[in-house]
Amino acid sequence: MTKHFDFTSESVSEGHPDKVCDQISDAVVDYLLKRDPQHSHIACESLATTNYVLLAGEISSSADVTDDEYRDIARRVITRIGYTSPDIGFSAADAQIDVRIHSQSKDIAKGVNNATDDQEEQGAGDQGIMFGFACDETPELMPAPLFYAHRLVEHLAKLRHEGKVDFLRPDAKSQVTVEYDGDWNPVAVKDIVVAQQHTPGTLAKVREFVRAIIPDVIPADLLRNFAFDNTCCHINGCNDFEIGGPNGDCGLTGRKIIIDTYGGMGRHGGGAFSGKDPSKVDRSACYMARYVAKNLVAAGLARRCEIQVAYAIGICRPLSFMVNTFGTGKVDDAVLVRMLEEGKVFDFHPRAIIEHLNLQHPGQGWCYESAASYGHFGRPNFPWEKTDKIAEIRRYLGL
C-alpha cells in the first residue's frame, strides 16, 4: 500500500501589492516591445505603497518613452485592477507616481549583443540557472495545489470585474492543500484558505460567497469529503480585511516567484520574470524549459518532468542541462539530456528561444502583463504552453 501525503501551494490576486508591481513592470515591457521589439532591453522594477508608485530600472530602446507615458502605463494598470476609489488608500487617479529610469549598462548590453562564443549570435543577458516543470495532475499539466489556488482568486476577481458582486475589493490570497496517494495522484482537497479584501461591514457575506464559489473552481471528485465548515475551509481567518492592496502592505516587483511558477512543486533558480525583456534568460529560458517539460509529459514520455539549464553572461550556448523524470520516464533521462544538448528538437540559444516562442511580439493573443498575475504557466494562450513538439520528439527518440 502506498503512503498518502499532503502538499500545499498558495496564490495571490491581481490586487495584491506585489502583483500590482509585477503587472506595472510587465505593462512597461509590453509597451516598449510593441514599439521597438528588436532593440528594447528592459529591466523595470516597481514599488507601491499608500497612494504612491515608484518605477525604477534600466531601459535602452529606440522608442522614446517619456516619464509621463510611464506614469500613464501605471495608472492604466491600477485602474484595470480596480483601485479607483481614493477612500481605500490607493487610487489610479491621484496616486503619486515617480519615475527613476535610466539607460542599460553598456557592459551588459555588450554581453547580450555580442556573444563571446559566436559573434553572429545573441549572448545570454546574465548568468543563472533556470528550471521548467510539468506533471500530469491537471489537464494543463500543472501541479494541482497551485493550479486551483490560482483559479480561486482569479474567479473571485472575474466576478468582481463583471459586477456580479459589489462587496469584493481587489486584494486577495488563497492556499490549497491537496492529498496525494504515493504515486503523485491527487485524491482530495484537504484544506482551503482564502483571505479576500472587502467593503466595510460585509465579512459574513464574503465568507458565505467564497464558500459558495469553491465548487465552481475545484473538481467535484476532489471535494467529495471536503468539510465546508471552519475546520477545513478558512475564509478571512483574521476577520475583517478592509485595508488591503498597497495601502495595507508595500509591494515590490519579483517577490512572488514561487506563485509565478510551480507553487513549490518544481525547483526555482531564483530569478524573477516581471519587468524583463526576453533577452534576460532568467525569463525566456524558464519559459523554454517549461515548454520542453510540458511537451515531454504531453508526449507520454513521463508523468513528471523537471528541466534545468544554466547560462553565463555573454555566452550564447547553455553551459549545462539536467532532466529529471522522477522515475516516471519511458526513456532514460540521460537520453533526454543528449536531445537538449544537440539542439535539434529544442534550441536553447537565447536568440532561438526568442524567435521560436515569438517572445518579442506580445499582443498577438497574449501579453506579459496578463502573465504577471495568476501564474506564468498553465494557461493555453501563452506560446510557451504549446504542445506542438510531440511528434518531433517521438521521431528523434525512434518511438
Tab-separated table of C-alpha atoms in Angstrom:
chain	number	residue	atom	x	y	z
A	1	MET	CA	0.000	0.000	0.000
A	2	THR	CA	1.310	3.444	-0.900
A	3	LYS	CA	1.608	6.182	1.683
A	4	HIS	CA	-0.595	9.246	1.291
A	5	PHE	CA	0.799	12.747	1.800
A	6	ASP	CA	-0.302	16.373	1.511
A	7	PHE	CA	1.121	19.258	-0.490
A	8	THR	CA	0.117	22.937	-0.213
A	9	SER	CA	0.549	25.895	-2.563
A	10	GLU	CA	-0.636	29.497	-2.402
A	11	SER	CA	-1.654	32.206	-4.853
A	12	VAL	CA	-2.484	35.902	-4.678
A	13	SER	CA	-4.842	38.031	-6.740
A	14	GLU	CA	-4.028	40.761	-9.225
A	15	GLY	CA	-4.755	43.283	-6.465
A	16	HIS	CA	-2.071	42.009	-4.105
A	17	PRO	CA	0.548	44.764	-3.717
A	18	ASP	CA	3.408	42.659	-5.134
A	19	LYS	CA	1.258	41.653	-8.102
A	20	VAL	CA	0.288	45.274	-8.733
A	21	CYS	CA	4.008	45.949	-9.143
A	22	ASP	CA	4.594	42.898	-11.352
A	23	GLN	CA	1.788	43.978	-13.664
A	24	ILE	CA	3.034	47.565	-13.921
A	25	SER	CA	6.560	46.360	-14.711
A	26	ASP	CA	5.305	43.930	-17.350
A	27	ALA	CA	3.000	46.550	-18.861
A	28	VAL	CA	6.170	48.603	-19.431
A	29	VAL	CA	7.749	45.581	-21.160
A	30	ASP	CA	4.705	45.197	-23.437
A	31	TYR	CA	4.644	48.908	-24.258
A	32	LEU	CA	8.289	49.047	-25.296
A	33	LEU	CA	8.331	45.764	-27.218
A	34	LYS	CA	5.356	46.873	-29.295
A	35	ARG	CA	7.298	49.993	-30.313
A	36	ASP	CA	10.794	48.552	-30.664
A	37	PRO	CA	10.760	44.744	-30.467
A	38	GLN	CA	14.304	44.252	-31.758
A	39	HIS	CA	16.306	46.636	-29.601
A	40	SER	CA	14.356	47.215	-26.386
A	41	HIS	CA	16.329	45.967	-23.392
A	42	ILE	CA	14.273	46.355	-20.243
A	43	ALA	CA	14.777	45.853	-16.527
A	44	CYS	CA	11.918	47.735	-14.875
A	45	GLU	CA	11.155	47.469	-11.170
A	46	SER	CA	8.128	48.895	-9.380
A	47	LEU	CA	7.339	49.715	-5.770
A	48	ALA	CA	3.854	50.525	-4.496
A	49	THR	CA	2.707	51.755	-1.122
A	50	THR	CA	-0.039	54.044	0.177
A	51	ASN	CA	-1.117	56.102	-2.870
A	52	TYR	CA	2.426	56.021	-4.255
A	53	VAL	CA	4.257	54.160	-7.040
A	54	LEU	CA	7.953	54.256	-7.940
A	55	LEU	CA	9.185	52.979	-11.310
A	56	ALA	CA	12.928	52.404	-11.493
A	57	GLY	CA	15.399	50.459	-13.565
A	58	GLU	CA	17.439	50.359	-16.748
A	59	ILE	CA	15.891	50.623	-20.204
A	60	SER	CA	17.508	51.053	-23.604
A	61	SER	CA	15.264	51.388	-26.649
A	62	SER	CA	14.817	53.393	-29.815
A	63	ALA	CA	11.281	54.061	-28.589
A	64	ASP	CA	11.400	57.483	-26.957
A	65	VAL	CA	9.169	56.978	-23.921
A	66	THR	CA	8.604	59.957	-21.649
A	67	ASP	CA	8.144	59.885	-17.887
A	68	ASP	CA	4.505	60.883	-18.405
A	69	GLU	CA	3.996	57.827	-20.626
A	70	TYR	CA	5.397	55.605	-17.887
A	71	ARG	CA	3.004	57.237	-15.432
A	72	ASP	CA	0.091	56.632	-17.827
A	73	ILE	CA	1.046	52.957	-18.095
A	74	ALA	CA	0.997	52.599	-14.312
A	75	ARG	CA	-2.348	54.417	-13.953
A	76	ARG	CA	-3.937	52.222	-16.633
A	77	VAL	CA	-2.849	49.045	-14.844
A	78	ILE	CA	-4.037	50.309	-11.461
A	79	THR	CA	-7.393	51.260	-12.989
A	80	ARG	CA	-7.814	47.873	-14.689
A	81	ILE	CA	-7.136	46.056	-11.423
A	82	GLY	CA	-9.849	48.107	-9.725
A	83	TYR	CA	-8.065	50.593	-7.467
A	84	THR	CA	-10.177	53.591	-8.395
A	85	SER	CA	-11.530	54.837	-5.049
A	86	PRO	CA	-9.428	57.311	-3.033
A	87	ASP	CA	-11.095	56.144	0.186
A	88	ILE	CA	-9.217	52.815	0.151
A	89	GLY	CA	-5.775	54.417	0.198
A	90	PHE	CA	-4.608	53.617	-3.335
A	91	SER	CA	-6.208	55.177	-6.376
A	92	ALA	CA	-5.168	55.369	-10.035
A	93	ALA	CA	-6.368	58.931	-10.422
A	94	ASP	CA	-4.472	60.596	-7.603
A	95	ALA	CA	-1.561	58.306	-6.672
A	96	GLN	CA	1.847	59.970	-6.878
A	97	ILE	CA	3.973	58.178	-9.469
A	98	ASP	CA	7.730	58.795	-9.586
A	99	VAL	CA	9.914	57.606	-12.474
A	100	ARG	CA	13.604	56.859	-11.966
A	101	ILE	CA	14.590	55.021	-15.159
A	102	HIS	CA	17.950	55.282	-16.880
A	103	SER	CA	19.806	53.564	-19.724
A	104	GLN	CA	21.013	49.977	-19.587
A	105	SER	CA	24.623	49.366	-18.607
A	106	LYS	CA	26.870	49.349	-21.673
A	107	ASP	CA	28.777	46.396	-20.209
A	108	ILE	CA	25.603	44.308	-20.022
A	109	ALA	CA	24.483	45.453	-23.468
A	110	LYS	CA	27.827	44.397	-24.940
A	111	GLY	CA	27.459	40.918	-23.496
A	112	VAL	CA	23.965	40.495	-24.911
A	113	ASN	CA	24.602	41.968	-28.346
A	114	ASN	CA	27.987	40.342	-28.983
A	115	ALA	CA	28.118	36.753	-27.792
A	116	THR	CA	31.656	35.721	-26.916
A	117	ASP	CA	31.297	32.268	-28.492
A	118	ASP	CA	29.541	33.384	-31.684
A	119	GLN	CA	29.705	36.939	-32.972
A	120	GLU	CA	26.527	36.388	-35.021
A	121	GLU	CA	24.568	35.205	-32.011
A	122	GLN	CA	22.900	36.880	-29.027
A	123	GLY	CA	24.545	36.233	-25.679
A	124	ALA	CA	22.716	35.398	-22.501
A	125	GLY	CA	21.722	38.536	-20.622
A	126	ASP	CA	23.042	37.177	-17.341
A	127	GLN	CA	24.426	34.101	-15.664
A	128	GLY	CA	21.975	31.875	-13.889
A	129	ILE	CA	20.125	28.597	-13.518
A	130	MET	CA	16.599	28.165	-14.821
A	131	PHE	CA	14.028	25.437	-14.257
A	132	GLY	CA	10.939	24.208	-16.050
A	133	PHE	CA	8.414	21.691	-14.758
A	134	ALA	CA	5.322	19.789	-15.871
A	135	CYS	CA	3.221	16.981	-14.417
A	136	ASP	CA	0.033	15.139	-15.320
A	137	GLU	CA	-2.030	16.173	-12.275
A	138	THR	CA	-4.265	18.531	-14.285
A	139	PRO	CA	-5.154	18.766	-17.999
A	140	GLU	CA	-2.961	21.875	-18.115
A	141	LEU	CA	-0.032	19.737	-16.879
A	142	MET	CA	0.377	21.866	-13.764
A	143	PRO	CA	0.607	20.915	-10.076
A	144	ALA	CA	-2.917	20.702	-8.678
A	145	PRO	CA	-2.443	22.739	-5.454
A	146	LEU	CA	-1.103	25.796	-7.284
A	147	PHE	CA	-3.463	25.469	-10.234
A	148	TYR	CA	-6.579	25.505	-8.049
A	149	ALA	CA	-5.190	28.217	-5.759
A	150	HIS	CA	-4.756	30.407	-8.860
A	151	ARG	CA	-8.217	29.633	-10.147
A	152	LEU	CA	-9.882	30.559	-6.836
A	153	VAL	CA	-8.543	34.115	-6.667
A	154	GLU	CA	-8.855	34.532	-10.448
A	155	HIS	CA	-12.523	33.529	-10.337
A	156	LEU	CA	-13.252	35.929	-7.485
A	157	ALA	CA	-11.616	38.745	-9.459
A	158	LYS	CA	-13.626	37.819	-12.556
A	159	LEU	CA	-16.910	38.023	-10.645
A	160	ARG	CA	-15.829	41.373	-9.187
A	161	HIS	CA	-14.961	42.774	-12.633
A	162	GLU	CA	-18.235	41.520	-14.103
A	163	GLY	CA	-20.183	43.331	-11.405
A	164	LYS	CA	-21.730	40.095	-10.117
A	165	VAL	CA	-20.876	41.202	-6.595
A	166	ASP	CA	-20.239	44.657	-5.145
A	167	PHE	CA	-18.551	43.918	-1.807
A	168	LEU	CA	-15.231	42.462	-3.018
A	169	ARG	CA	-12.110	44.600	-3.281
A	170	PRO	CA	-9.032	43.775	-5.388
A	171	ASP	CA	-6.643	42.235	-2.845
A	172	ALA	CA	-6.893	38.514	-2.080
A	173	LYS	CA	-4.839	35.432	-1.220
A	174	SER	CA	-5.577	31.727	-1.445
A	175	GLN	CA	-3.998	28.468	-0.342
A	176	VAL	CA	-4.955	24.911	-1.282
A	177	THR	CA	-3.808	21.667	0.328
A	178	VAL	CA	-4.156	18.545	-1.818
A	179	GLU	CA	-3.886	14.978	-0.568
A	180	TYR	CA	-1.947	12.621	-2.842
A	181	ASP	CA	-1.558	8.900	-2.942
A	182	GLY	CA	2.018	7.650	-3.008
A	183	ASP	CA	2.183	7.894	-6.805
A	184	TRP	CA	1.510	11.640	-7.014
A	185	ASN	CA	-2.146	11.223	-7.930
A	186	PRO	CA	-4.359	13.946	-6.366
A	187	VAL	CA	-7.146	12.260	-4.433
A	188	ALA	CA	-8.731	15.034	-2.344
A	189	VAL	CA	-8.591	18.683	-1.377
A	190	LYS	CA	-7.919	18.747	2.357
A	191	ASP	CA	-7.837	22.462	3.222
A	192	ILE	CA	-8.664	25.766	1.529
A	193	VAL	CA	-7.591	29.168	2.829
A	194	VAL	CA	-8.862	32.430	1.301
A	195	ALA	CA	-8.316	35.983	2.505
A	196	GLN	CA	-10.496	38.363	0.482
A	197	GLN	CA	-10.491	42.139	0.838
A	198	HIS	CA	-13.998	43.530	1.170
A	199	THR	CA	-16.067	46.630	1.805
A	200	PRO	CA	-16.870	47.622	5.414
A	201	GLY	CA	-19.436	45.531	7.229
A	202	THR	CA	-19.590	42.661	4.740
A	203	LEU	CA	-17.437	39.967	6.366
A	204	ALA	CA	-20.310	37.477	6.756
A	205	LYS	CA	-21.295	37.961	3.115
A	206	VAL	CA	-17.727	37.376	1.976
A	207	ARG	CA	-17.422	34.125	3.884
A	208	GLU	CA	-20.715	32.814	2.525
A	209	PHE	CA	-19.893	33.906	-1.026
A	210	VAL	CA	-16.385	32.430	-1.129
A	211	ARG	CA	-17.616	29.081	0.194
A	212	ALA	CA	-20.329	29.042	-2.472
A	213	ILE	CA	-17.957	29.545	-5.415
A	214	ILE	CA	-15.413	26.868	-4.440
A	215	PRO	CA	-17.276	24.077	-6.321
A	216	ASP	CA	-17.241	26.267	-9.431
A	217	VAL	CA	-13.451	26.079	-9.474
A	218	ILE	CA	-12.362	22.767	-7.947
A	219	PRO	CA	-13.491	19.452	-9.473
A	220	ALA	CA	-16.220	17.629	-7.580
A	221	ASP	CA	-14.198	14.422	-7.222
A	222	LEU	CA	-11.598	16.317	-5.174
A	223	LEU	CA	-14.306	17.817	-2.922
A	224	ARG	CA	-16.195	14.597	-2.129
A	225	ASN	CA	-15.212	14.592	1.541
A	226	PHE	CA	-14.374	18.262	1.935
A	227	ALA	CA	-15.823	19.928	5.030
A	228	PHE	CA	-17.005	23.428	4.160
A	229	ASP	CA	-17.028	24.430	7.829
A	230	ASN	CA	-14.219	26.231	9.647
A	231	THR	CA	-12.243	23.028	10.212
A	232	CYS	CA	-11.083	22.836	6.580
A	233	CYS	CA	-12.380	25.971	4.867
A	234	HIS	CA	-10.714	29.040	6.334
A	235	ILE	CA	-12.165	32.288	4.962
A	236	ASN	CA	-10.761	35.569	6.297
A	237	GLY	CA	-9.270	33.922	9.346
A	238	CYS	CA	-8.328	37.315	10.824
A	239	ASN	CA	-11.913	38.506	10.340
A	240	ASP	CA	-12.174	41.917	8.638
A	241	PHE	CA	-9.919	42.516	5.636
A	242	GLU	CA	-10.896	46.054	4.637
A	243	ILE	CA	-7.440	47.654	4.407
A	244	GLY	CA	-5.504	45.953	1.637
A	245	GLY	CA	-3.501	46.388	-1.530
A	246	PRO	CA	-0.549	48.782	-1.440
A	247	ASN	CA	-2.243	50.702	1.371
A	248	GLY	CA	-2.072	47.627	3.587
A	249	ASP	CA	1.379	46.388	2.595
A	250	CYS	CA	4.235	47.686	0.461
A	251	GLY	CA	4.544	45.892	-2.886
A	252	LEU	CA	7.642	45.145	-4.978
A	253	THR	CA	8.252	43.564	-8.365
A	254	GLY	CA	9.556	39.997	-8.245
A	255	ARG	CA	8.547	38.902	-4.745
A	256	LYS	CA	6.110	36.152	-5.805
A	257	ILE	CA	8.421	33.908	-7.831
A	258	ILE	CA	7.070	30.635	-6.402
A	259	ILE	CA	3.487	31.670	-7.062
A	260	ASP	CA	4.567	32.687	-10.583
A	261	THR	CA	5.963	29.222	-11.334
A	262	TYR	CA	5.000	25.893	-9.732
A	263	GLY	CA	3.937	26.641	-6.177
A	264	GLY	CA	6.996	24.970	-4.702
A	265	MET	CA	6.396	21.697	-6.560
A	266	GLY	CA	9.243	22.348	-9.011
A	267	ARG	CA	12.569	23.927	-8.149
A	268	HIS	CA	13.365	27.596	-8.831
A	269	GLY	CA	16.642	29.208	-9.861
A	270	GLY	CA	15.832	32.463	-8.041
A	271	GLY	CA	15.284	34.903	-10.902
A	272	ALA	CA	12.031	36.842	-11.216
A	273	PHE	CA	10.252	37.262	-14.566
A	274	SER	CA	8.341	40.530	-14.494
A	275	GLY	CA	9.829	43.747	-15.819
A	276	LYS	CA	12.378	41.969	-18.032
A	277	ASP	CA	12.552	41.734	-21.803
A	278	PRO	CA	13.170	38.253	-23.282
A	279	SER	CA	16.926	38.797	-23.735
A	280	LYS	CA	17.019	38.090	-19.986
A	281	VAL	CA	17.356	34.307	-19.875
A	282	ASP	CA	16.027	34.145	-16.335
A	283	ARG	CA	12.716	34.839	-18.058
A	284	SER	CA	12.965	33.386	-21.559
A	285	ALA	CA	14.895	30.219	-20.659
A	286	CYS	CA	12.404	29.414	-17.880
A	287	TYR	CA	9.627	29.687	-20.448
A	288	MET	CA	11.588	27.410	-22.785
A	289	ALA	CA	12.258	24.882	-20.023
A	290	ARG	CA	8.536	24.773	-19.207
A	291	TYR	CA	7.829	24.313	-22.936
A	292	VAL	CA	10.184	21.324	-23.090
A	293	ALA	CA	8.911	19.727	-19.876
A	294	LYS	CA	5.287	20.152	-20.944
A	295	ASN	CA	5.907	18.613	-24.369
A	296	LEU	CA	7.709	15.632	-22.828
A	297	VAL	CA	4.832	14.956	-20.443
A	298	ALA	CA	2.236	15.564	-23.173
A	299	ALA	CA	4.108	13.084	-25.379
A	300	GLY	CA	3.598	10.411	-22.729
A	301	LEU	CA	7.328	10.108	-22.031
A	302	ALA	CA	6.957	10.932	-18.330
A	303	ARG	CA	4.297	11.745	-15.763
A	304	ARG	CA	6.538	14.330	-14.105
A	305	CYS	CA	9.450	16.182	-15.645
A	306	GLU	CA	11.849	18.887	-14.497
A	307	ILE	CA	14.384	20.627	-16.749
A	308	GLN	CA	17.378	22.662	-15.583
A	309	VAL	CA	19.512	24.829	-17.879
A	310	ALA	CA	22.471	27.054	-16.933
A	311	TYR	CA	23.961	30.086	-18.692
A	312	ALA	CA	26.871	32.517	-18.413
A	313	ILE	CA	26.526	36.178	-19.351
A	314	GLY	CA	27.522	36.942	-22.919
A	315	ILE	CA	27.714	33.273	-23.960
A	316	CYS	CA	25.010	32.011	-26.273
A	317	ARG	CA	25.311	28.260	-25.673
A	318	PRO	CA	23.912	26.824	-22.428
A	319	LEU	CA	26.567	25.570	-20.038
A	320	SER	CA	24.603	22.533	-18.851
A	321	PHE	CA	21.306	20.662	-18.945
A	322	MET	CA	19.583	18.383	-16.453
A	323	VAL	CA	16.422	16.324	-16.988
A	324	ASN	CA	14.697	14.587	-14.076
A	325	THR	CA	11.584	12.498	-14.691
A	326	PHE	CA	11.442	11.289	-11.051
A	327	GLY	CA	11.336	7.634	-12.038
A	328	THR	CA	8.313	8.107	-14.310
A	329	GLY	CA	10.213	8.336	-17.617
A	330	LYS	CA	9.711	5.953	-20.534
A	331	VAL	CA	13.282	6.636	-21.741
A	332	ASP	CA	16.445	7.265	-19.752
A	333	ASP	CA	16.866	10.854	-18.505
A	334	ALA	CA	20.377	10.903	-19.999
A	335	VAL	CA	18.872	10.352	-23.480
A	336	LEU	CA	16.673	13.407	-22.991
A	337	VAL	CA	19.695	15.434	-21.858
A	338	ARG	CA	21.517	14.478	-25.066
A	339	MET	CA	18.487	15.567	-27.074
A	340	LEU	CA	18.660	19.024	-25.452
A	341	GLU	CA	22.429	19.248	-25.852
A	342	GLU	CA	22.205	18.530	-29.584
A	343	GLY	CA	19.666	21.340	-30.004
A	344	LYS	CA	17.858	19.744	-32.939
A	345	VAL	CA	14.420	19.461	-31.361
A	346	PHE	CA	14.744	22.295	-28.824
A	347	ASP	CA	17.300	25.073	-29.334
A	348	PHE	CA	18.207	26.878	-26.095
A	349	HIS	CA	20.364	29.613	-27.652
A	350	PRO	CA	18.793	32.896	-26.447
A	351	ARG	CA	18.016	34.169	-29.944
A	352	ALA	CA	16.458	30.818	-30.936
A	353	ILE	CA	14.228	30.812	-27.834
A	354	ILE	CA	13.021	34.333	-28.558
A	355	GLU	CA	12.262	33.555	-32.179
A	356	HIS	CA	10.646	30.156	-31.654
A	357	LEU	CA	8.348	31.370	-28.877
A	358	ASN	CA	7.828	34.781	-30.521
A	359	LEU	CA	8.738	36.495	-27.262
A	360	GLN	CA	9.428	39.919	-28.758
A	361	HIS	CA	5.865	40.300	-30.005
A	362	PRO	CA	3.327	40.373	-27.169
A	363	GLY	CA	-0.164	41.405	-28.157
A	364	GLN	CA	-0.796	38.528	-30.570
A	365	GLY	CA	-3.296	36.820	-28.279
A	366	TRP	CA	-1.129	37.257	-25.174
A	367	CYS	CA	0.926	39.816	-23.313
A	368	TYR	CA	3.417	39.878	-20.460
A	369	GLU	CA	1.084	41.952	-18.301
A	370	SER	CA	-1.503	39.163	-18.343
A	371	ALA	CA	1.171	36.638	-17.296
A	372	ALA	CA	2.025	38.753	-14.254
A	373	SER	CA	-0.988	37.566	-12.262
A	374	TYR	CA	-2.393	34.056	-11.737
A	375	GLY	CA	0.778	32.345	-12.911
A	376	HIS	CA	3.055	32.411	-15.930
A	377	PHE	CA	2.279	28.755	-16.654
A	378	GLY	CA	-0.825	26.655	-17.145
A	379	ARG	CA	-2.892	28.933	-19.417
A	380	PRO	CA	-3.107	27.978	-23.117
A	381	ASN	CA	-2.811	31.440	-24.678
A	382	PHE	CA	0.915	31.744	-23.914
A	383	PRO	CA	3.268	30.493	-26.652
A	384	TRP	CA	5.404	28.511	-24.193
A	385	GLU	CA	2.323	26.452	-23.296
A	386	LYS	CA	2.027	24.876	-26.767
A	387	THR	CA	2.445	21.113	-27.097
A	388	ASP	CA	3.477	21.155	-30.746
A	389	LYS	CA	6.708	19.170	-30.459
A	390	ILE	CA	5.254	15.767	-29.566
A	391	ALA	CA	5.689	14.158	-32.989
A	392	GLU	CA	9.185	15.591	-33.411
A	393	ILE	CA	10.285	14.310	-30.010
A	394	ARG	CA	8.991	10.835	-30.742
A	395	ARG	CA	10.719	10.778	-34.139
A	396	TYR	CA	14.012	11.827	-32.557
A	397	LEU	CA	13.724	9.040	-29.987
A	398	GLY	CA	12.681	6.473	-32.612
A	399	LEU	CA	9.307	5.837	-30.973
